[in-house]
Short mmCIF file of C-alpha atoms and ligand atoms in Angstrom, two decimals:
data_model
loop_
_atom_site.label_atom_id
_atom_site.label_comp_id
_atom_site.label_asym_id
_atom_site.label_seq_id
_atom_site.Cartn_x
_atom_site.Cartn_y
_atom_site.Cartn_z
CA UNK A 1 1.71 -33.72 -19.80
CA UNK A 2 0.78 -30.43 -17.89
CA UNK A 3 3.18 -28.98 -16.10
CA UNK A 4 2.94 -26.65 -13.12
CA UNK A 5 4.89 -23.33 -11.54
CA UNK A 6 3.27 -21.74 -8.28
CA UNK A 7 3.61 -18.83 -6.13
CA UNK A 8 3.87 -20.03 -2.49
CA UNK A 9 3.41 -17.67 0.00
CA UNK A 10 0.69 -16.74 2.64
CA UNK A 11 -1.73 -15.00 2.19
CA UNK A 12 -1.93 -14.67 -1.75
CA UNK A 13 -5.05 -12.70 -2.04
CA UNK A 14 -3.56 -9.79 -3.62
CA UNK A 15 -0.56 -11.42 -5.83
CA UNK A 16 -0.51 -10.60 -9.56
CA UNK A 17 2.62 -13.25 -10.43
CA UNK A 18 0.01 -15.91 -11.66
CA UNK A 19 -1.65 -13.07 -14.14
CA UNK A 20 1.45 -12.12 -15.79
CA UNK A 21 3.42 -15.45 -15.82
CA UNK A 22 0.69 -17.23 -17.24
CA UNK A 23 0.15 -14.26 -19.85
CA UNK A 24 4.00 -15.33 -20.71
CA UNK A 25 3.70 -19.27 -20.43
CA UNK A 26 0.90 -18.43 -22.98
CA UNK A 27 2.55 -16.33 -25.39
CA UNK A 28 4.85 -19.28 -26.10
CA UNK A 29 1.96 -21.43 -25.71
CA UNK A 30 3.35 -23.81 -23.71
CA UNK A 31 1.40 -26.52 -21.49
CA UNK A 32 2.27 -25.06 -18.45
CA UNK A 33 0.12 -23.57 -15.57
CA UNK A 34 1.18 -20.84 -13.21
CA UNK A 35 -0.89 -21.12 -9.97
CA UNK A 36 -1.35 -19.28 -6.56
CA UNK A 37 -0.43 -22.02 -3.95
CA UNK A 38 -1.11 -20.40 -0.53
CA UNK A 39 0.26 -22.60 2.19
CA UNK A 40 0.21 -22.43 6.16
CA UNK A 41 3.26 -22.58 7.66
CA UNK A 42 2.84 -26.06 8.79
CA UNK A 43 2.25 -27.29 5.53
CA UNK A 44 5.58 -25.51 3.77
CA UNK A 45 7.95 -28.49 4.47
CA UNK A 46 5.66 -30.93 2.36
CA UNK A 47 4.70 -27.79 -0.15
CA UNK A 48 8.72 -27.63 -0.98
CA UNK A 49 9.09 -31.40 -1.55
CA UNK A 50 6.18 -31.38 -3.92
CA UNK A 51 8.33 -29.41 -5.90
CA UNK A 52 10.23 -32.34 -6.64
CA UNK A 53 7.63 -34.05 -8.59
CA UNK A 54 8.29 -34.32 -12.45
CA UNK A 55 4.91 -32.03 -13.41
CA UNK A 56 6.69 -29.28 -11.23
CA UNK A 57 8.73 -27.08 -12.72
CA UNK A 58 9.57 -25.02 -9.77
CA UNK A 59 8.03 -21.71 -7.99
CA UNK A 60 8.32 -18.20 -6.73
CA UNK A 61 8.03 -17.85 -3.11
CA UNK A 62 7.14 -14.74 -1.58
CA UNK A 63 6.45 -13.43 2.10
CA UNK A 64 6.83 -14.92 4.72
CA UNK A 65 8.77 -18.00 3.22
CA UNK A 66 12.00 -16.49 1.51
CA UNK A 67 14.37 -17.14 4.45
CA UNK A 68 12.94 -20.40 5.52
CA UNK A 69 13.01 -21.97 2.17
CA UNK A 70 16.50 -21.58 1.77
CA UNK A 71 16.90 -24.41 4.24
CA UNK A 72 14.58 -26.80 2.26
CA UNK A 73 16.30 -26.75 -0.93
CA UNK A 74 19.38 -28.69 -2.27
CA UNK A 75 21.42 -25.83 -3.76
CA UNK A 76 21.52 -22.20 -3.27
CA UNK A 77 23.20 -19.61 -5.83
CA UNK A 78 25.88 -17.74 -4.27
CA UNK A 79 23.89 -14.14 -4.50
CA UNK A 80 20.86 -15.86 -2.69
CA UNK A 81 22.98 -17.50 -0.09
CA UNK A 82 24.41 -13.82 0.70
CA UNK A 83 20.78 -12.13 0.57
CA UNK A 84 19.92 -15.19 2.88
CA UNK A 85 16.42 -15.47 0.89
CA UNK A 86 15.18 -16.93 -2.03
CA UNK A 87 12.41 -16.23 -4.00
CA UNK A 88 13.11 -18.48 -6.83
CA UNK A 89 13.11 -22.43 -6.91
CA UNK A 90 13.98 -24.22 -10.03
CA UNK A 91 13.01 -28.17 -10.09
CA UNK A 92 15.70 -29.78 -11.79
CA UNK A 93 15.43 -33.74 -12.25
CA UNK A 94 13.99 -33.90 -8.58
CA UNK A 95 16.92 -31.76 -7.41
CA UNK A 96 15.68 -28.24 -6.02
CA UNK A 97 17.56 -25.25 -6.61
CA UNK A 98 17.62 -21.90 -5.30
CA UNK A 99 17.46 -17.90 -6.50
CA UNK A 100 17.01 -14.69 -5.62
CA UNK A 101 16.18 -12.33 -8.55
CA UNK A 102 14.68 -9.43 -6.53
CA UNK A 103 18.20 -7.74 -6.93
CA UNK A 104 18.16 -8.43 -10.80
CA UNK A 105 14.84 -6.57 -10.90
CA UNK A 106 15.74 -3.89 -8.72
CA UNK A 107 18.84 -2.62 -10.49
CA UNK A 108 17.30 -3.34 -14.03
CA UNK A 109 14.72 -1.23 -13.14
CA UNK A 110 16.94 1.34 -11.38
CA UNK A 111 19.27 1.65 -14.45
CA UNK A 112 16.46 1.15 -17.77
CA UNK A 113 13.53 2.69 -16.20
CA UNK A 114 14.73 5.17 -13.74
CA UNK A 115 17.87 5.56 -16.01
CA UNK A 116 19.92 5.83 -12.53
CA UNK A 117 23.64 4.34 -12.17
CA UNK A 118 23.95 3.78 -8.76
CA UNK A 119 27.87 3.97 -8.53
CA UNK A 120 29.60 6.26 -6.42
CA UNK A 121 26.12 7.18 -5.07
CA UNK A 122 25.02 8.08 -1.42
CA UNK A 123 22.02 6.12 -0.68
CA UNK A 124 19.33 5.47 1.99
CA UNK A 125 17.49 2.64 2.25
CA UNK A 126 14.31 2.25 4.39
CA UNK A 127 13.29 -1.01 6.05
CA UNK A 128 15.32 -4.01 6.63
CA UNK A 129 13.36 -6.93 5.57
CA UNK A 130 13.92 -9.48 3.19
CA UNK A 131 13.66 -7.08 0.17
CA UNK A 132 16.09 -4.41 2.03
CA UNK A 133 18.55 -7.15 2.41
CA UNK A 134 18.65 -8.00 -1.30
CA UNK A 135 18.31 -4.06 -2.32
CA UNK A 136 21.55 -3.23 -0.28
CA UNK A 137 23.97 -6.12 -1.35
CA UNK A 138 23.04 -5.49 -4.72
CA UNK A 139 23.82 -1.84 -4.37
CA UNK A 140 26.75 -2.80 -2.29
CA UNK A 141 27.72 -4.63 -5.31
CA UNK A 142 27.26 -1.72 -7.76
CA UNK A 143 29.78 0.36 -5.53
CA UNK A 144 27.75 3.05 -3.86
CA UNK A 145 29.56 5.73 -1.99
CA UNK A 146 27.35 5.19 1.05
CA UNK A 147 24.61 3.05 2.58
CA UNK A 148 22.68 4.45 5.51
CA UNK A 149 20.01 1.54 6.64
CA UNK A 150 16.74 3.09 8.43
CA UNK A 151 14.20 0.48 10.11
CA UNK A 152 11.56 0.56 12.82
CA UNK A 153 13.13 -2.14 14.46
CA UNK A 154 16.98 -0.53 15.07
CA UNK A 155 18.43 -4.16 15.86
CA UNK A 156 17.47 -5.47 12.09
CA UNK A 157 18.97 -2.18 10.57
CA UNK A 158 22.19 -2.63 12.33
CA UNK A 159 22.28 -6.55 11.68
CA UNK A 160 21.88 -5.59 7.73
CA UNK A 161 24.62 -3.11 8.10
CA UNK A 162 26.83 -5.27 9.61
CA UNK A 163 26.19 -8.18 7.07
CA UNK A 164 27.23 -5.34 4.54
CA UNK A 165 29.91 -4.22 6.16
CA UNK A 166 31.47 -7.66 6.84
CA UNK A 167 30.67 -8.23 2.70
CA UNK A 168 32.64 -4.55 2.29
CA UNK A 169 35.74 -5.49 4.33
CA UNK A 170 35.90 -8.91 2.92
CA UNK A 171 35.89 -7.53 -0.61
CA UNK A 172 37.89 -4.29 0.20
CA UNK A 173 35.35 -2.02 -0.90
CA UNK A 174 35.23 1.66 0.55
CA UNK A 175 31.49 2.24 0.80
CA UNK A 176 30.50 3.93 4.03
CA UNK A 177 27.69 1.90 6.07
CA UNK A 178 25.67 2.43 9.13
CA UNK A 179 22.22 2.08 10.94
CA UNK A 180 20.43 4.91 11.83
CA UNK A 181 17.36 5.06 14.17
CA UNK A 182 13.81 5.52 12.35
CA UNK A 183 12.54 8.88 12.01
CA UNK A 184 15.65 10.18 14.00
CA UNK A 185 17.51 13.77 13.42
CA UNK A 186 20.43 11.87 12.06
CA UNK A 187 18.43 10.32 9.72
CA UNK A 188 16.30 13.50 8.55
CA UNK A 189 20.14 14.69 7.44
CA UNK A 190 21.24 11.83 5.25
CA UNK A 191 18.12 12.04 3.54
CA UNK A 192 18.74 15.32 2.83
CA UNK A 193 22.00 14.67 1.42
CA UNK A 194 21.47 11.59 -0.21
CA UNK A 195 21.37 11.04 -4.02
CA UNK A 196 18.55 7.65 -3.58
CA UNK A 197 16.39 6.92 -1.02
CA UNK A 198 14.60 3.50 -1.60
CA UNK A 199 11.71 2.24 0.43
CA UNK A 200 11.83 -1.30 1.27
CA UNK A 201 8.92 -1.19 4.04
CA UNK A 202 5.56 -2.11 3.32
CA UNK A 203 4.38 1.53 4.16
CA UNK A 204 1.81 2.76 1.64
CA UNK A 205 0.34 -0.97 0.07
CA UNK A 206 -3.08 -0.85 -0.57
CA UNK A 207 -5.15 -2.92 1.54
CA UNK A 208 -2.79 -2.72 4.52
CA UNK A 209 -3.06 -0.70 7.96
CA UNK A 210 -0.51 1.59 6.59
CA UNK A 211 -2.00 2.18 3.26
CA UNK A 212 -1.99 6.24 3.51
CA UNK A 213 1.51 6.22 5.15
CA UNK A 214 4.73 7.44 4.00
CA UNK A 215 7.96 6.60 5.38
CA UNK A 216 9.08 10.17 5.27
CA UNK A 217 7.48 13.99 5.74
CA UNK A 218 7.10 15.77 2.55
CA UNK A 219 9.30 18.17 3.48
CA UNK A 220 12.40 16.24 4.55
CA UNK A 221 12.34 14.78 0.58
CA UNK A 222 15.41 16.58 -1.60
CA UNK A 223 14.51 17.40 -4.68
CA UNK A 224 17.75 16.53 -6.40
CA UNK A 225 17.39 12.84 -5.09
CA UNK A 226 15.81 9.60 -6.87
CA UNK A 227 12.91 8.12 -4.82
CA UNK A 228 12.52 4.54 -5.58
CA UNK A 229 9.11 2.60 -3.51
CA UNK A 230 9.52 -0.96 -4.38
CA UNK A 231 5.37 -0.94 -2.88
CA UNK A 232 4.09 -1.08 -6.47
CA UNK A 233 0.07 -1.46 -5.54
CA UNK A 234 -0.98 1.44 -5.68
CA UNK A 235 1.19 2.44 -8.14
CA UNK A 236 1.91 5.95 -6.76
CA UNK A 237 2.10 5.85 -2.97
CA UNK A 238 1.84 8.76 -0.42
CA UNK A 239 5.95 8.42 -0.66
CA UNK A 240 5.95 8.68 -4.21
CA UNK A 241 2.88 11.57 -4.32
CA UNK A 242 5.00 13.85 -1.89
CA UNK A 243 8.40 13.16 -3.72
CA UNK A 244 6.58 14.18 -6.98
CA UNK A 245 5.04 17.11 -5.39
CA UNK A 246 8.73 18.14 -3.99
CA UNK A 247 10.19 17.71 -7.69
CA UNK A 248 12.14 14.72 -7.08
CA UNK A 249 12.37 11.88 -9.66
CA UNK A 250 10.26 8.73 -8.82
CA UNK A 251 9.94 5.35 -9.43
CA UNK A 252 7.48 2.74 -8.01
CA UNK A 253 7.80 -1.09 -7.58
CA UNK A 254 6.14 -2.46 -11.03
CA UNK A 255 9.17 -2.48 -13.15
CA UNK A 256 11.13 -4.24 -10.47
CA UNK A 257 8.22 -6.69 -10.05
CA UNK A 258 8.23 -7.57 -13.79
CA UNK A 259 11.71 -7.48 -14.14
CA UNK A 260 12.12 -10.36 -11.05
CA UNK A 261 9.34 -12.31 -12.65
CA UNK A 262 11.42 -12.43 -16.11
CA UNK A 263 14.26 -13.66 -14.46
CA UNK A 264 12.06 -16.46 -13.01
CA UNK A 265 10.81 -17.22 -16.08
CA UNK A 266 13.76 -17.50 -17.92
CA UNK A 267 15.07 -19.75 -15.18
CA UNK A 268 12.01 -21.94 -15.24
CA UNK A 269 11.63 -21.95 -19.18
CA UNK A 270 15.38 -21.12 -20.77
CA UNK A 271 13.24 -18.53 -22.60
CA UNK A 272 13.82 -14.83 -22.70
CA UNK A 273 10.40 -13.54 -21.14
CA UNK A 274 7.92 -11.39 -23.19
CA UNK A 275 8.20 -8.26 -20.71
CA UNK A 276 5.77 -6.15 -22.96
CA UNK A 277 3.17 -8.84 -22.37
CA UNK A 278 4.12 -9.52 -19.16
CA UNK A 279 3.77 -5.47 -18.40
CA UNK A 280 0.28 -5.37 -19.66
CA UNK A 281 -1.05 -8.36 -17.59
CA UNK A 282 0.62 -6.93 -14.25
CA UNK A 283 -1.06 -3.74 -14.91
CA UNK A 284 -4.50 -5.15 -15.74
CA UNK A 285 -4.44 -7.34 -12.79
CA UNK A 286 -3.55 -4.44 -10.55
CA UNK A 287 -6.26 -2.53 -11.98
CA UNK A 288 -8.87 -5.39 -11.62
CA UNK A 289 -7.92 -5.12 -7.95
CA UNK A 290 -7.90 -1.41 -7.50
CA UNK A 291 -4.11 -0.40 -7.86
P1 NAP B 1 9.17 -8.10 4.87
O1 NAP B 1 10.49 -8.84 5.19
O2 NAP B 1 8.44 -8.43 5.90
O3 NAP B 1 9.66 -6.45 5.74
C1 NAP B 1 8.69 -5.58 5.84
C2 NAP B 1 9.69 -4.12 6.28
O4 NAP B 1 8.79 -3.20 6.56
C3 NAP B 1 10.58 -4.31 7.75
O5 NAP B 1 11.67 -3.43 7.27
C4 NAP B 1 9.41 -3.64 8.74
O6 NAP B 1 10.09 -3.26 10.14
C5 NAP B 1 8.81 -2.51 7.73
N1 NAP B 1 7.81 -1.90 8.52
C6 NAP B 1 6.62 -2.57 8.54
N2 NAP B 1 5.73 -2.05 8.96
C7 NAP B 1 6.05 -0.92 9.51
C8 NAP B 1 5.59 0.39 10.06
N3 NAP B 1 4.18 0.38 10.31
N4 NAP B 1 6.20 1.00 10.03
C9 NAP B 1 7.65 1.39 9.58
N5 NAP B 1 8.25 -0.10 9.23
C10 NAP B 1 7.58 -1.11 8.80
O7 NAP B 1 8.94 -7.58 3.72
P2 NAP B 1 10.03 -7.48 2.31
O8 NAP B 1 9.88 -8.61 1.48
O9 NAP B 1 10.92 -7.03 2.90
O10 NAP B 1 8.91 -6.28 1.47
C11 NAP B 1 8.76 -5.06 1.81
C12 NAP B 1 8.18 -4.34 0.58
O11 NAP B 1 8.48 -4.18 -0.47
C13 NAP B 1 6.51 -4.92 0.57
O12 NAP B 1 5.77 -3.79 0.45
C14 NAP B 1 6.73 -6.03 -0.68
O13 NAP B 1 5.84 -5.91 -1.33
C15 NAP B 1 7.76 -4.90 -1.44
N6 NAP B 1 8.33 -5.75 -2.39
C16 NAP B 1 8.54 -5.64 -3.55
C17 NAP B 1 9.06 -6.14 -4.68
C18 NAP B 1 8.71 -5.87 -5.98
O14 NAP B 1 9.66 -6.24 -6.53
N7 NAP B 1 8.29 -4.51 -6.78
C19 NAP B 1 9.72 -7.27 -4.48
C20 NAP B 1 9.81 -7.58 -3.30
C21 NAP B 1 9.05 -6.87 -1.84
P3 NAP B 1 10.00 -3.70 11.41
O15 NAP B 1 11.56 -4.79 10.87
O16 NAP B 1 10.69 -2.93 11.99
O17 NAP B 1 9.34 -4.65 11.44
#
């Protein structure tokens, strides 16, 4: 019997997950199809329930359903509960288990590709959506020395900083945590003093209204910091172009995308993901879509 995995989101026009996940499944000659399941909000509950059917191994969950899905499944692992979002659902005999592999992907790319060790480092996170929450908790658990959260909607930055501070206090951590207003002088100062800046906003994303925009001005980018942009299409965003111009180290979102997908692949199939194959399939798919 052919089995199925899908990515559930809306819209999925530019998703490359089907390309690189199918390449990995084909590498192992598994009789499994990975499909794009574009689902409107009113159909989300039935789409999630369908995952319980025996032919379905599970799904990736993407924007805008990572938070809602958490409440529609049977069990959620500790890290996904902490973040408040699942990006991977696994069907175990009709029972749906939720995981968040974004943080794993983020940290693996940070260490293996950017060669950056986060412990005791000063960090600025730009954005406060689902990705920023995963990145924030991942960095906190890695014991960074400070975490500044800035977001266009300040209330969301304050809420994320509050959740992180509560976790830090409960776990007797010394990380300094603060929210700052978007494009404020306080933020410019914090950016100038930090060692890692992570863009978790969608600014710079291809085929969006903000394709040409950067969350930071070029003269505010410190040359000694690592600039990490989660946006993976295009491979060099306006922020990364400016950072390269300023002499800073940079990393884009593609390695994270592949690593989070690789962790999901292992959860569904129990097999080690063929990273090189996934990488080249993702790159080809991005080239095809003009990335
Ligand atoms: P999300 O929950 O929708 O959050 C979007 C964030 O971007 C919010 O903080 C939002 O601020 C901010 N934003 C949007 N438009 C903006 C603008 N014009 N000016 C300033 N800020 C703006 O999305 P998400 O899931 O966190 O994803 C964020 C980005 O990370 C996306 O580009 C996504 O593709 C990327 N991502 C990459 C990976 C990977 O594996 N590489 C994984 C996950 C996500 P407000 O709160 O003010 O609206």
